[in-house]
Amino acid sequence: MLERRLTFYCGHTGLPLIQLDKLKKLASYFTSDVQVFNLQLLRSESVTKPLHVLTLASKPYQLCQLVITGVDAELALLVLTDFIHEYACPLLLPSSDSKGNRILKQRMAMLDFPLYFITPKQIQVNNKAQLLATMTRSLVDEKVIKVDDYQEVLAAIEKRESISATVMGNGIAMPHVMIDPIIQPAMVISCCQKMDWYSARGDVSKVLMMVLPKPLSRSVLMAFSRFSKQLLQDRYADALRQASDSNVIQALIIEAMLASD
């Protein structure tokens, strides 16, 4: 069974009922099941029930997905993408100046601290040790740490992993360290083939390396705490694991960090 997801922000008026009725009609042309999944509330409703969907998508700038499941999900995605482009704000490739991308930048600016996202390109590694080394090297390339601090940071990450493998479940690992050489909070994102992380929780296919400066401000601590709690929610973790586009991954992380305590 195919599953396809399209991530978008609702516009400044949300999705009113008249638009949700149109979405219902468009979806009826396909055999696939179509759900609207609100990634902040972690609730979903079938588009066959517009009034129910209205409770998820009526507020401005809510982060949502169309989750399309069925044999014709690919075709349904093509058609429903046009709807989202017309009535909402899809997250597109990072190089695109779309409405969704602009909203993402605005949401990121709402954090009380700068957060640097790094997505290394074409990581070719065979095991966990190589991946950790490559991801740490990207911190040097992006000037989050100095060249001379590379070995110290990598050793700290490896030491943390030796204590307990940082698999959060749902195929996601989150190696992390808080150490003096870190200049500013950063996350290195890697999507990989299933990899043995030497954990009873199984293999991983997405790795989020979290590096934090020391001492840690309260605003940074609370934001990353909210994100970590959200990762314990199966529906959120599943959406994050399946996401491959860097903007979608960033939006999921930012919204978790901005969530109410």
PDB file of N, CA and C in Angstrom, residues 12 15 20 46 55 67-68 77 82 89 115 129 133-134 141 153 157 163 167 170 173-175 190 206 216 218 224:
ATOM      1  N   HIS A  12      -3.297  32.526   6.339  1.00  0.00           N
ATOM      2  CA  HIS A  12      -3.690  33.425   7.440  1.00  0.00           C
ATOM      3  C   HIS A  12      -5.163  33.292   7.813  1.00  0.00           C
ATOM      4  N   LEU A  15      -8.068  26.978   6.595  1.00  0.00           N
ATOM      5  CA  LEU A  15      -8.792  26.403   5.458  1.00  0.00           C
ATOM      6  C   LEU A  15     -10.282  26.465   5.786  1.00  0.00           C
ATOM      7  N   LEU A  20     -12.633  23.165   2.210  1.00  0.00           N
ATOM      8  CA  LEU A  20     -12.595  21.776   2.653  1.00  0.00           C
ATOM      9  C   LEU A  20     -13.633  20.933   1.912  1.00  0.00           C
ATOM     10  N   SER A  46     -10.488  12.468   8.437  1.00  0.00           N
ATOM     11  CA  SER A  46     -10.697  12.166   7.030  1.00  0.00           C
ATOM     12  C   SER A  46     -11.280  13.373   6.307  1.00  0.00           C
ATOM     13  N   THR A  55     -11.857  21.568  12.520  1.00  0.00           N
ATOM     14  CA  THR A  55     -11.318  21.715  13.873  1.00  0.00           C
ATOM     15  C   THR A  55      -9.789  21.621  13.889  1.00  0.00           C
ATOM     16  N   VAL A  67      -2.221  13.186   4.289  1.00  0.00           N
ATOM     17  CA  VAL A  67      -1.694  11.825   4.323  1.00  0.00           C
ATOM     18  C   VAL A  67      -2.575  10.987   3.411  1.00  0.00           C
ATOM     19  N   ILE A  68      -2.001  10.517   2.311  1.00  0.00           N
ATOM     20  CA  ILE A  68      -2.752   9.829   1.264  1.00  0.00           C
ATOM     21  C   ILE A  68      -2.293   8.378   1.216  1.00  0.00           C
ATOM     22  N   LEU A  77      -1.855  12.446  -5.089  1.00  0.00           N
ATOM     23  CA  LEU A  77      -0.930  13.476  -4.623  1.00  0.00           C
ATOM     24  C   LEU A  77      -0.740  14.565  -5.671  1.00  0.00           C
ATOM     25  N   ASP A  82      -2.045  20.528  -6.319  1.00  0.00           N
ATOM     26  CA  ASP A  82      -2.559  21.766  -6.926  1.00  0.00           C
ATOM     27  C   ASP A  82      -3.505  22.488  -5.975  1.00  0.00           C
ATOM     28  N   CYS A  89      -0.177  26.824   2.015  1.00  0.00           N
ATOM     29  CA  CYS A  89       1.221  27.257   1.853  1.00  0.00           C
ATOM     30  C   CYS A  89       2.140  26.042   1.977  1.00  0.00           C
ATOM     31  N   LEU A 115      19.244  29.008  15.933  1.00  0.00           N
ATOM     32  CA  LEU A 115      19.390  27.559  15.787  1.00  0.00           C
ATOM     33  C   LEU A 115      19.841  27.271  14.366  1.00  0.00           C
ATOM     34  N   ALA A 129      29.936   4.618  13.340  1.00  0.00           N
ATOM     35  CA  ALA A 129      31.130   5.406  13.652  1.00  0.00           C
ATOM     36  C   ALA A 129      31.463   6.369  12.519  1.00  0.00           C
ATOM     37  N   ALA A 133      31.317  10.564  12.641  1.00  0.00           N
ATOM     38  CA  ALA A 133      32.500  11.342  12.262  1.00  0.00           C
ATOM     39  C   ALA A 133      32.172  12.319  11.140  1.00  0.00           C
ATOM     40  N   THR A 134      31.405  11.861  10.156  1.00  0.00           N
ATOM     41  CA  THR A 134      31.061  12.722   9.022  1.00  0.00           C
ATOM     42  C   THR A 134      30.137  13.861   9.454  1.00  0.00           C
ATOM     43  N   ASP A 141      32.741  22.327   8.879  1.00  0.00           N
ATOM     44  CA  ASP A 141      32.515  22.942   7.568  1.00  0.00           C
ATOM     45  C   ASP A 141      31.591  24.150   7.664  1.00  0.00           C
ATOM     46  N   VAL A 153      35.000  17.286  20.192  1.00  0.00           N
ATOM     47  CA  VAL A 153      33.546  17.161  20.061  1.00  0.00           C
ATOM     48  C   VAL A 153      33.162  15.736  19.664  1.00  0.00           C
ATOM     49  N   ILE A 157      30.811  13.003  21.755  1.00  0.00           N
ATOM     50  CA  ILE A 157      29.631  12.332  21.189  1.00  0.00           C
ATOM     51  C   ILE A 157      29.784  10.822  21.288  1.00  0.00           C
ATOM     52  N   ILE A 163      27.811   5.155  26.515  1.00  0.00           N
ATOM     53  CA  ILE A 163      27.037   4.998  27.753  1.00  0.00           C
ATOM     54  C   ILE A 163      25.691   4.354  27.436  1.00  0.00           C
ATOM     55  N   VAL A 167      18.965   5.943  20.606  1.00  0.00           N
ATOM     56  CA  VAL A 167      17.824   5.665  19.731  1.00  0.00           C
ATOM     57  C   VAL A 167      16.546   6.036  20.473  1.00  0.00           C
ATOM     58  N   ASN A 170      11.152   4.354  16.775  1.00  0.00           N
ATOM     59  CA  ASN A 170      10.592   4.763  15.487  1.00  0.00           C
ATOM     60  C   ASN A 170      11.677   5.053  14.446  1.00  0.00           C
ATOM     61  N   ALA A 173      17.531   8.248  15.697  1.00  0.00           N
ATOM     62  CA  ALA A 173      18.577   8.373  16.716  1.00  0.00           C
ATOM     63  C   ALA A 173      18.878   9.844  16.923  1.00  0.00           C
ATOM     64  N   MET A 174      19.224  10.218  18.160  1.00  0.00           N
ATOM     65  CA  MET A 174      19.509  11.613  18.459  1.00  0.00           C
ATOM     66  C   MET A 174      20.790  11.725  19.287  1.00  0.00           C
ATOM     67  N   PRO A 175      21.945  11.484  18.667  1.00  0.00           N
ATOM     68  CA  PRO A 175      23.193  11.716  19.392  1.00  0.00           C
ATOM     69  C   PRO A 175      23.293  13.178  19.790  1.00  0.00           C
ATOM     70  N   SER A 190      20.609  13.791   9.137  1.00  0.00           N
ATOM     71  CA  SER A 190      21.023  12.807   8.143  1.00  0.00           C
ATOM     72  C   SER A 190      19.919  11.779   7.931  1.00  0.00           C
ATOM     73  N   LYS A 206      16.972   7.725  10.360  1.00  0.00           N
ATOM     74  CA  LYS A 206      17.136   9.181  10.452  1.00  0.00           C
ATOM     75  C   LYS A 206      17.928   9.491  11.721  1.00  0.00           C
ATOM     76  N   LEU A 216      24.203  26.350  29.256  1.00  0.00           N
ATOM     77  CA  LEU A 216      22.991  26.334  28.451  1.00  0.00           C
ATOM     78  C   LEU A 216      21.968  27.309  29.019  1.00  0.00           C
ATOM     79  N   ARG A 218      18.222  28.938  29.655  1.00  0.00           N
ATOM     80  CA  ARG A 218      16.938  28.310  29.956  1.00  0.00           C
ATOM     81  C   ARG A 218      16.076  28.181  28.700  1.00  0.00           C
ATOM     82  N   PHE A 224      14.525  22.497  23.551  1.00  0.00           N
ATOM     83  CA  PHE A 224      14.976  21.147  23.218  1.00  0.00           C
ATOM     84  C   PHE A 224      14.269  20.107  24.077  1.00  0.00           C
TER      85      PHE A 224
END
